């Protein structure tokens, strides 16, 4: 049975948290803001542009988002896939399954990074937070993927490192996989969402996929 593996991006496929932090701090410095990590965590369910508008004001939100996107674009080379991820994706494709990405970041920057890493062509669809009315944990992105690719969510395997990924998967009746090979501070919270499975390494996930 063919399945659609829907991956989160940052913290799941690629190690980008340091670059993301640098990008936000770059914007905050330009605008004279001091926003801690907790504050960002509380607004991450918003559209990326909405985050900027809320933090710097409606009149300069677009300017701040453009600055964030420009910095991220200039530092794309610093984002790398986690060890074993490219081989994992090739393994999934070789087994005749499909791949998609559901990410809270904007679609353009995700696709730019994928092209830099020569991974873009493996994916049937990339849905970022700006392509849907509501960002994660709301399942709008998963519904868009389902409608566009004509694959029912019951055939999805949603894989992510954050509770929002698991929450969205459960909302559409998809199988949910929590991962923690990036050693993120919210791993416990992700496990508490009770995903169908939870893996601490890429090889462990690949071994499980082999049983499908």
Backbone as a ProteinNet text record, in pm:
[ID]
protein_1_A
[PRIMARY]
XXXXXXXXXXXXXXXXXXXXXXXXXXXXXXXXXXXXXXXXXXXXXXXXXXXXXXXXXXXXXXXXXXXXXXXXXXXXXXXXXXXXXXXXXXXXXXXXXXXXXXXXXXXXXXXXXXXXXXXXXXXXXXXXXXXXXXXXXXXXXXXXXXXXXXXXXXXXXXXXXXXXXXXXXXXXXXXXXXXXXXXXXXXXXXXXXXXXXXXXXXXXXXXXXXXX
[TERTIARY]
84.4	0	87.9	66.1	144.1	98.2	193	163.6	229.9	180.6	242.2	309.9	441.4	516.6	527.8	464.8	461.9	557.8	667.9	770.4	758.5	780.5	813.5	951	988.5	1114.7	1222.9	1213.2	1314	1310	1425.1	1433.4	1399.1	1350	1314.6	1398.6	1394.7	1477.7	1611.7	1607.7	1730.3	1757.3	1886.1	1931.9	1946.4	1845.5	1841.8	1815.4	1803.9	1762.3	1860.3	1989.3	2087.1	2069	2042	2022.3	1892.9	1787.9	1661.3	1678.3	1747.5	1771.8	1850	1952.8	2032.2	1947.4	1858.5	1775	1680.1	1614.8	1524.1	1600.5	1715.9	1793	1841.9	1871	1910.7	1799	1676.8	1561.3	1537.6	1544	1517.5	1619.1	1744.8	1848	1819.9	1778.2	1747.8	1633	1538.1	1419.2	1425.4	1539.5	1554.5	1467	1441.8	1355.7	1438.6	1380.7	1442.5	1335.8	1336.2	1234.2	1301.3	1259.9	1326	1266.9	1330.7	1289.7	1148	1111.5	977.4	872.2	896.9	801	781.3	891.1	880.7	802.8	825	755.9	605	564.4	421	351.7	427	364.4	393.8	462.6	505.9	389.5	269.5	153.9	98.9	148.7	102.8	176.2	121	193.1	325.5	430.7	558.1	543	462.5	441.6	364.4	268.9	189.8	278.2	376.1	469.2	540.7	589.7	662.4	571.1	449.9	356	325.1	308.7	276.6	394.1	515.6	633	679.9	671.5	725.4	618	493.1	385.5	338.5	210.4	150.9	218.8	264.4	318.7	454.9	527.2	659.7	673	560.4	563.8	620.8	578.6	628.3	778.1	821.6	965	1044.8	993.2	1062.8	1066.7	955.4	952.4	1050.3	1057.5	1151.9	1295.8	1323.8	1457.2	1488.5	1389.3	1406.1	1433.5	1354	1368.6	1503.1	1546.3	1674.8	1790.5	1787.9	1894.7	1897.7	1781.2	1773.4	1826.9	1791.8	1837.2	1989	2048.9	2193.6	2269.8	2198.5	2265	2212.5	2152.8	2100.2	2208	2329.9	2439.6	2471.5	2423.8	2450	2351.7	2245.6	2143.6	2180.6	2187.5	2227.2	2126.8	2110.4	2021.6	2084	1999.6	2051.2	2114.5	2212.2	2282.5	2183.6	2192.1	2106.5	1976.1	1939.4	1810.5	1804.6	1903.6	1894.5	1877.9	1951.9	1940	1802.5	1747.5	1613.9	1509.3	1520.2	1424.7	1434.6	1555.2	1575	1518	1534.3	1481.5	1329.1	1265.2	1118.3	1070.9	1137.6	1099.9	1120.3	1227.3	1256.1	1147.8	1078.4	970.2	835.6	841.3	724.3	625.3	673	590.4	615.1	525.9	539.6	585.8	639.7	693.1	633.6	608.4	564.7	622.1	618.6	665.2	553.7	533.5	439.5	519.6	543.6	632	567.6	608.7	559.4	630.7	748.9	820.6	756.2	795	738.4	787.4	702	730.1	855.2	871.1	983	1117.7	1134.5	1263.9	1288.1	1181.5	1196.6	1240.5	1177.5	1212.1	1351.8	1391.7	1527	1632.2	1608.4	1702.5	1704.4	1586.9	1579.8	1657.8	1648.1	1722.4	1872.7	1913.6	2055.7	2109.9	2026.4	2067.3	2041.2	1990.5	1957.6	1853.3	1756.5	1651.1	1512.8	1502.4	1371.2	1289.2	1351.3	1278.3	1222.8	1261.4	1208.4	1066	1024.2	896.6	788.2	669.8	556.3	496.7	515.8	454.3	522.9	534.9	586.6	485.8	435.8	336.7	394.2	410	458.3	345.2	381	280.9	206.7	264.5	198.8	103.8	97.1	12.2	-129.6	-151.8	-280.8	-331.9	-464.5	-519.4	-464.5	-443.7	-397.1	-272.3	-173.2	-47.9	-64	41	40.1	8.5	-61.9	-100	-229.4	-294.4	-416.2	-380.3	-469.1	-434.3	-457.5	-468.9	-498.5	-398.1	-269.2	-166.5	-183.2	-222.5	-244.9	-366.5	-469.7	-587	-551	-466.8	-425.5	-346.8	-257.4	-180.2	-273.2	-368	-462.2	-543.6	-594.9	-678.4	-597.3	-477	-393.9	-343.8	-297.5	-239.8	-341.8	-464.9	-572.4	-534.7	-482	-447.7	-517.9	-593.9	-668.6	-572.3	-600.1	-510.3	-488.1	-579.9	-560.4	-438.5	-389.1	-269.2	-143.5	-159.9	-46.7	30.6	161	245.4	312	268.1	316.3	430.6	545	667	718.3	734.3	783.2	839.2	909.3	976.3	900.3	787.9	716.7	574.9	521.2	382.5	282.4	308.7	216.8	202.5	311	306.4	213.6	224.6	142.7	-2.9	-25.5	-161.9	-232	-160.3	-218.4	-249.3	-157.3	-177.7	-301.4	-316.2	-431.2	-562.2	-557.9	-678.9	-736.1	-649.1	-697.2	-702.5	-670.2	-675	-556.4	-442.8	-321.4	-237.5	-151.4	-56.7	48.6	86	178.9	306.6	418.9	550.8	625.7	661.8	744.6	891.2	978.7	1122	1199.8	1321.3	1403.4	1551.3	1588.1	1731.7	1800.1	1723.4	1782.6	1799.8	1757.6	1768.9	1707.9	1578.8	1510.5	1449.5	1434.9	1383.5	1237.8	1164	1022.9	998.4	1102.1	1085	985.2	992.8	900.4	757.2	737.7	604.2	551.1	639.8	599	555.1	628.9	591.5	460	437.4	314.4	190.9	211.3	100	60.3	136.3	111.5	104	215	219.9	211.2	178.3	169.5	304.1	411.1	546.3	637.1	748.9	846.9	986.1	1071.3	1204.5	1311.5	1422.9	1535.2	1645.4	1630	1734.4	1672.9	1742.7	1698.9	1698.6	1802.2	1800	1681.6	1642.5	1528	1399.9	1383.6	1265.8	1269.6	1384.6	1395.7	1365.1	1409.5	1382.4	1232.5	1165.3	1019.5	948.9	991.2	930.8	944.7	1051.7	1075.7	970.2	902.7	801.6	666	649	517.8	487.8
-120.2	0	125.1	210.9	334.2	431.4	493.4	592.6	724.9	830.4	961.5	997.7	1010.4	1050.3	1202.9	1264.1	1409.9	1451.7	1513.4	1552.1	1698.4	1724.3	1859	1892.3	2017.4	2057.1	2086.4	2202.3	2242.3	2152.4	2095.6	2010	1865	1837.9	1700.8	1655.4	1731.7	1700.9	1773.3	1898.5	1979.6	2041.3	2059.7	2125.2	2273.8	2350	2491	2584.4	2531.1	2615	2728.8	2702.9	2808.8	2922.5	2889.2	2991.5	3067.6	2996.1	3061.8	3161.4	3119.9	3209.8	3332.8	3311.2	3423.4	3519.2	3462.9	3545.7	3633.2	3571.8	3649.4	3755.6	3718.3	3814.9	3929.7	3898.6	4002.6	4104.8	4055.3	4145.6	4223.4	4153.1	4220.2	4330.9	4305.2	4407.1	4530.3	4506	4616.6	4701.7	4636.2	4707.2	4739.6	4713	4747.1	4666.5	4539.1	4453.5	4354.8	4306.4	4200.9	4095.5	3989.2	3885.5	3753.5	3691.5	3567.8	3447.1	3331.7	3209.4	3169.2	3188.8	3150.6	3231.3	3358.8	3443.6	3395.7	3356.8	3305.7	3175.2	3089.7	2961.2	2981.6	3085.4	3109.2	3159.1	3213	3267.2	3185	3071.6	2996.6	2936.1	2931.2	2880	2983.4	3105.6	3209.7	3201.1	3269.7	3283.7	3354.7	3320	3391.3	3543	3587.2	3732	3788	3711.5	3757	3776.2	3685.7	3698.3	3832.4	3868	3993.4	4113.5	4106.7	4217.7	4236.2	4124.8	4133.2	4185.1	4151.1	4188.1	4331.3	4377.3	4510.6	4613.1	4567.1	4659.8	4643.7	4673.5	4655	4739.7	4859	4950.4	4906.1	4819.8	4777.5	4625.6	4554.5	4409.1	4351.3	4404.4	4353.7	4379.1	4494.9	4527	4427.9	4395.5	4301.4	4162	4120.6	3988.1	3980.6	4085.7	4088	4079.6	4146.7	4141.6	4001	3936.3	3798.9	3704.8	3719.2	3632.6	3654.8	3780.1	3811.9	3750.2	3763.5	3706.3	3554.9	3492.9	3347.3	3301.3	3376.5	3341.6	3349.3	3448.2	3466.8	3361.8	3292.4	3193.9	3052.2	3030.7	2898.6	2791	2828.1	2729.1	2672.7	2739.3	2691.2	2583.3	2565.3	2465.1	2332.1	2228	2096.9	1990	1885.1	1775.8	1699.1	1644.5	1558	1433.9	1380.2	1261.6	1148.8	1094.9	983.3	1021.8	1151.4	1192.8	1177.9	1224.1	1204.6	1057.3	970.2	826.4	774.1	825.4	785.4	823.3	943.5	989.4	904.5	874.5	788.1	649	599.5	469.1	467.3	572.9	581.3	585	665	673.1	539.9	469.6	340.6	238.2	258.1	167.7	212.6	308.3	354.7	434.4	493	583.5	726.2	817.5	957.5	1040.6	1159.8	1249.1	1388.4	1451.4	1590.9	1656.2	1789.2	1864.7	1956.6	1956.8	2048.7	2124.8	2252.7	2330	2461.1	2509	2637.5	2754.8	2733.2	2841.6	2870	2978.7	3010.2	2910.5	2885.5	2784.2	2817.1	2944.6	2982.6	2948.4	2979.6	2952.8	2803	2727.2	2581.5	2522.6	2567	2513.5	2557.3	2676.7	2724.2	2634.9	2601.5	2515.1	2375.7	2323.9	2190.8	2185.9	2290.9	2293.7	2299.6	2378.6	2387.1	2251.3	2172	2040.5	1929.1	1966.2	1868.3	1765.4	1812.8	1725.1	1763.5	1875.5	1928.7	1833	1769.2	1686	1557.8	1527.6	1407.3	1427.6	1553.6	1584.2	1621.7	1564.6	1594.5	1730.9	1780.2	1906.6	1959.8	2092	2160.3	2265.8	2255.9	2351.5	2423.8	2554.9	2637.5	2712.7	2780.3	2848.1	2959.9	3015.3	3125.7	3079.5	2950.4	2899.3	2863.7	2866.2	2824.1	2929	2931.7	3031.5	3020.8	2896	2875.5	2787.4	2830.3	2755.8	2640.9	2560.1	2454.8	2514.5	2443.9	2302.3	2274.2	2381.2	2358.1	2276.8	2188.6	2094.6	2145.8	2277.3	2331.7	2285.2	2282.2	2239.3	2095	2010.1	1868.5	1852.6	1932.1	1926.5	1971.2	2074.2	2121.6	2014.2	1947.7	1838.6	1727.5	1690.5	1583.6	1618.4	1741.3	1785	1792.7	1847.6	1867.6	1735.9	1647.4	1520.9	1409	1438.1	1338.2	1210.4	1230.4	1119.9	1143.1	1046	1062.2	1065.6	1150	1157.9	1025.2	931.5	800.3	728.2	774.2	716.1	797.8	902.9	986.8	923.6	944	922.4	1057.2	1125.9	1260.7	1250.6	1307.5	1292.7	1430.2	1451.1	1579.9	1576.8	1683.6	1691.3	1772.2	1831.8	1925.8	1877.4	1909.7	1871.3	1915.7	2028.7	2077	1977.2	1908.1	1809.7	1693.7	1649.5	1537.3	1579.4	1698.4	1749.3	1759.2	1810.9	1822.3	1687.2	1592.5	1457.9	1393.7	1405.5	1345.9	1410.1	1538.4	1609.8	1558.2	1503.8	1454.9	1303.1	1237.4	1091.4	1025.2	1095.7	1039.9	969.7	881	819.1	923.1	929.2	1032.5	970.1	1031.4	984.9	1103.1	1091	1192	1153.6	1252.7	1225.1	1323.6	1282.7	1368.5	1353.7	1333.8	1322	1458.5	1565.6	1698.5	1739.3	1654.1	1681.2	1815.8	1830.4	1956.6	1961.2	2079.5	2091.8	2050.8	2039	2000.9	1855.5	1771.6	1629.2	1565.7	1602	1545.5	1585.1	1711.2	1758.6	1685	1653.9	1579.1	1438.3	1373.3	1239.7	1242.2	1350.1	1361.2	1373.8	1410.7	1415.3	1274.8	1175.4	1034.5	1005.3	1031	991.8	840	792.2	647.1	579.3	649.1	598.5	717.2	689.6	793.6	733.7	803.8	752.5	856.7	808.5	894.8	895.2	819.4	816.3	790.3	837.2	813.7	664.5	588.5	444.4	372.5	413.2	348.5	374.1	496.1	526.5	445.9	438.7	364.3	216	162	21.7	-1.6	91.5	79.7	87.1	182	197.6	68.5	-1.4	-126.2	-232.3	-218	-315.4	-288.8	-171.1	-136.3	-216.1
0	0	0	-98.3	-105.1	2.7	68.6	170.3	132.4	193.4	177	309.1	305.6	423.9	423.9	522.5	533.8	644.9	606.9	702.5	742.5	869.3	914.1	856	859.3	796.3	900.6	966.6	1063.5	1186.8	1220.9	1336.8	1309.1	1187.8	1149.1	1030.5	923.5	806.8	812.5	854.8	853.5	989.4	1016.6	1138.7	1108.3	1143.5	1104.7	1221.9	1341.5	1453.8	1482.7	1466.6	1490.7	1391.4	1264.2	1161.5	1186.1	1227.7	1257.5	1371.1	1475.4	1588.8	1544.5	1461.9	1412.7	1329.2	1246.2	1160	1242.1	1341.5	1426.2	1505.6	1559.9	1636.7	1548.7	1423.5	1328.4	1312.3	1295.9	1281.5	1410.8	1523.5	1651.4	1678.1	1643.2	1662.8	1577.6	1452	1361.1	1413.5	1481.7	1528.8	1677.6	1740.3	1879.9	1974.2	1939.6	2020.6	2101.6	2209.5	2289.6	2314.9	2233.4	2240.4	2273.4	2382.1	2422.9	2350.5	2368.5	2298.6	2336.2	2462.1	2505.3	2430.7	2414	2343.6	2200.3	2134.9	1998.8	1996.1	2096.4	2101.1	2112.5	2183.2	2203.4	2077.4	1980	1859.1	1734.6	1750.2	1632.9	1554.4	1612.9	1540.4	1442.4	1448.6	1358.7	1225.1	1122.9	997.4	1024.3	950.7	967.6	954.4	857.8	842.1	961	1011.7	1126	1248.5	1265.3	1377.2	1371.1	1252.8	1238.3	1262.6	1211.7	1232	1380.1	1452.1	1594.4	1676.2	1634.5	1712.7	1686.6	1561.9	1529.7	1495.8	1482.7	1449.5	1306.2	1285.2	1152.6	1045.6	1084.2	983.8	929.9	1005.9	961.2	954.3	965.5	963.2	835.6	720.6	592.8	578.1	625.6	621.1	704.4	822.3	910.1	849.9	789	727.4	610.5	531.2	418.7	468.3	578.8	637.5	687.6	749.3	796.7	680	572.8	455.9	387.5	380.3	316.6	394.3	525.9	608	593	597.4	584.2	449.5	344.4	210.3	199.8	263.5	257	337.3	425.6	511.1	489.2	372.8	339.3	347.9	313.6	311.7	449.6	555.2	690.7	734.8	658.8	693.5	628.9	708.9	659.5	703.9	623.1	665.3	780.5	865.7	971.2	908	975.1	926.2	897.2	777	738.5	672.9	678.7	622.5	470.7	394	247.9	209.4	274.2	245.1	284.4	393.8	436.9	332	279.6	178.4	51.9	11	-106.4	-81	40.8	79.8	68.7	116.4	110.1	-34.6	-117.1	-258.4	-329	-294.7	-357.2	-326.3	-214.8	-176.5	-232.9	-327.1	-402.3	-318.4	-208.1	-130.5	-180.3	-144.2	-183.3	-64	-94.4	8.2	-5.6	108.3	110.9	235	238.1	354.4	401.7	532.2	597.9	702.7	677.9	763.1	805.8	921.7	968.5	903.9	847.8	780.4	645.5	579.9	449.5	344.8	246.7	145.2	63.8	26.5	-59.6	2.7	130.7	193.4	209.1	237.1	247.6	114.2	6.6	-125.4	-167.2	-127.6	-160	-92.8	32.8	104.7	42.2	8.4	-52.9	-183.1	-263.3	-390	-363.8	-264.6	-230.4	-188.8	-121.2	-72.6	-173.6	-292.4	-397.4	-350.7	-272.3	-222.6	-274.7	-341.2	-378.1	-463.8	-559.2	-654.8	-593.7	-471	-405	-355.3	-342.7	-278.3	-379.4	-357.4	-443.7	-413.7	-289.9	-250	-125.2	-119.5	-0.8	40.5	162.2	211.6	332.6	320	429.1	497	605.9	687	617.4	511.4	441.3	331.1	306.1	197.8	243.5	373.1	427.7	525.8	549	641.7	783.1	829.7	967.2	966.9	1043.3	1052.8	1152.8	1168.7	1268.6	1406.1	1491.4	1483.8	1407.8	1358.4	1280.2	1155.2	1111.6	1004.3	863.2	846.4	713.2	609	646.3	552	509.7	601.6	569.3	478.3	504	416.5	274.7	263.1	130.9	57.8	127.5	67.4	20.5	104.4	70.6	-53.6	-56.3	-169.2	-298.8	-289.8	-409	-466.7	-380.5	-426.3	-437.7	-394.4	-400.3	-324.3	-204	-115.7	17.6	62.9	188.1	306.4	407.6	524.2	596.2	579.9	643.8	587.3	471.1	410.5	443.1	523.7	562.2	677.6	676.3	793.3	820.2	924.2	954.6	1055.9	1020.7	1100.7	1141	1272.5	1318.5	1458.8	1494.3	1623.9	1727.7	1689.3	1776.8	1805.4	1922.1	1952.1	1846.1	1780.9	1677.7	1562.5	1529.6	1420.9	1457.7	1580.9	1626.4	1637.7	1689.4	1703.8	1568.4	1468.7	1334.8	1274.1	1291.7	1237.8	1298.2	1428.4	1496.3	1449.9	1419.3	1378.7	1247.3	1161.5	1031.8	1025.4	1136.2	1138.1	1072.1	1066.6	1006.5	1112.5	1069.1	1160.5	1197.2	1324.4	1371.4	1425.4	1387.8	1430.8	1492.7	1619.9	1683.6	1672.8	1651.4	1641.5	1727.4	1764.9	1851.1	1822.4	1697.1	1670.3	1673.8	1682.4	1697.2	1841.8	1936.6	2079.6	2115.3	2087.3	2112	2251.4	2307.4	2444.2	2460.1	2346.7	2357.8	2323.3	2330.7	2302.4	2398	2525.7	2623.8	2591.5	2554.1	2518.2	2395.8	2301.8	2182.9	2221.4	2309.1	2355.1	2432.3	2506.6	2583.9	2495	2369.2	2273.5	2228.5	2271.3	2241.5	2091.1	2021.5	1879.4	1868.6	1751.5	1731.6	1754.9	1718.4	1742.3	1771.7	1837.5	1867.3	1848.4	1772.5	1741.8	1774.8	1829.3	1865	1761	1652.9	1550.8	1414.1	1311.2	1173	1139.7	1175.5	1146.4	1209.8	1329.5	1395	1316.9	1266.5	1184.7	1055.7	991.6	866.6	888.1	998.2	1028.1	1044.2	1107.1	1122.8	987	902.2	769.5	690.1	709.7	636.3	669.8	783.1	822.2	758.5	697.2	639.8	514.5
[MASK]
++++++++++++++++++++++++++++++++++++++++++++++++++++++++++++++++++++++++++++++++++++++++++++++++++++++++++++++++++++++++++++++++++++++++++++++++++++++++++++++++++++++++++++++++++++++++++++++++++++++++++++++++++++

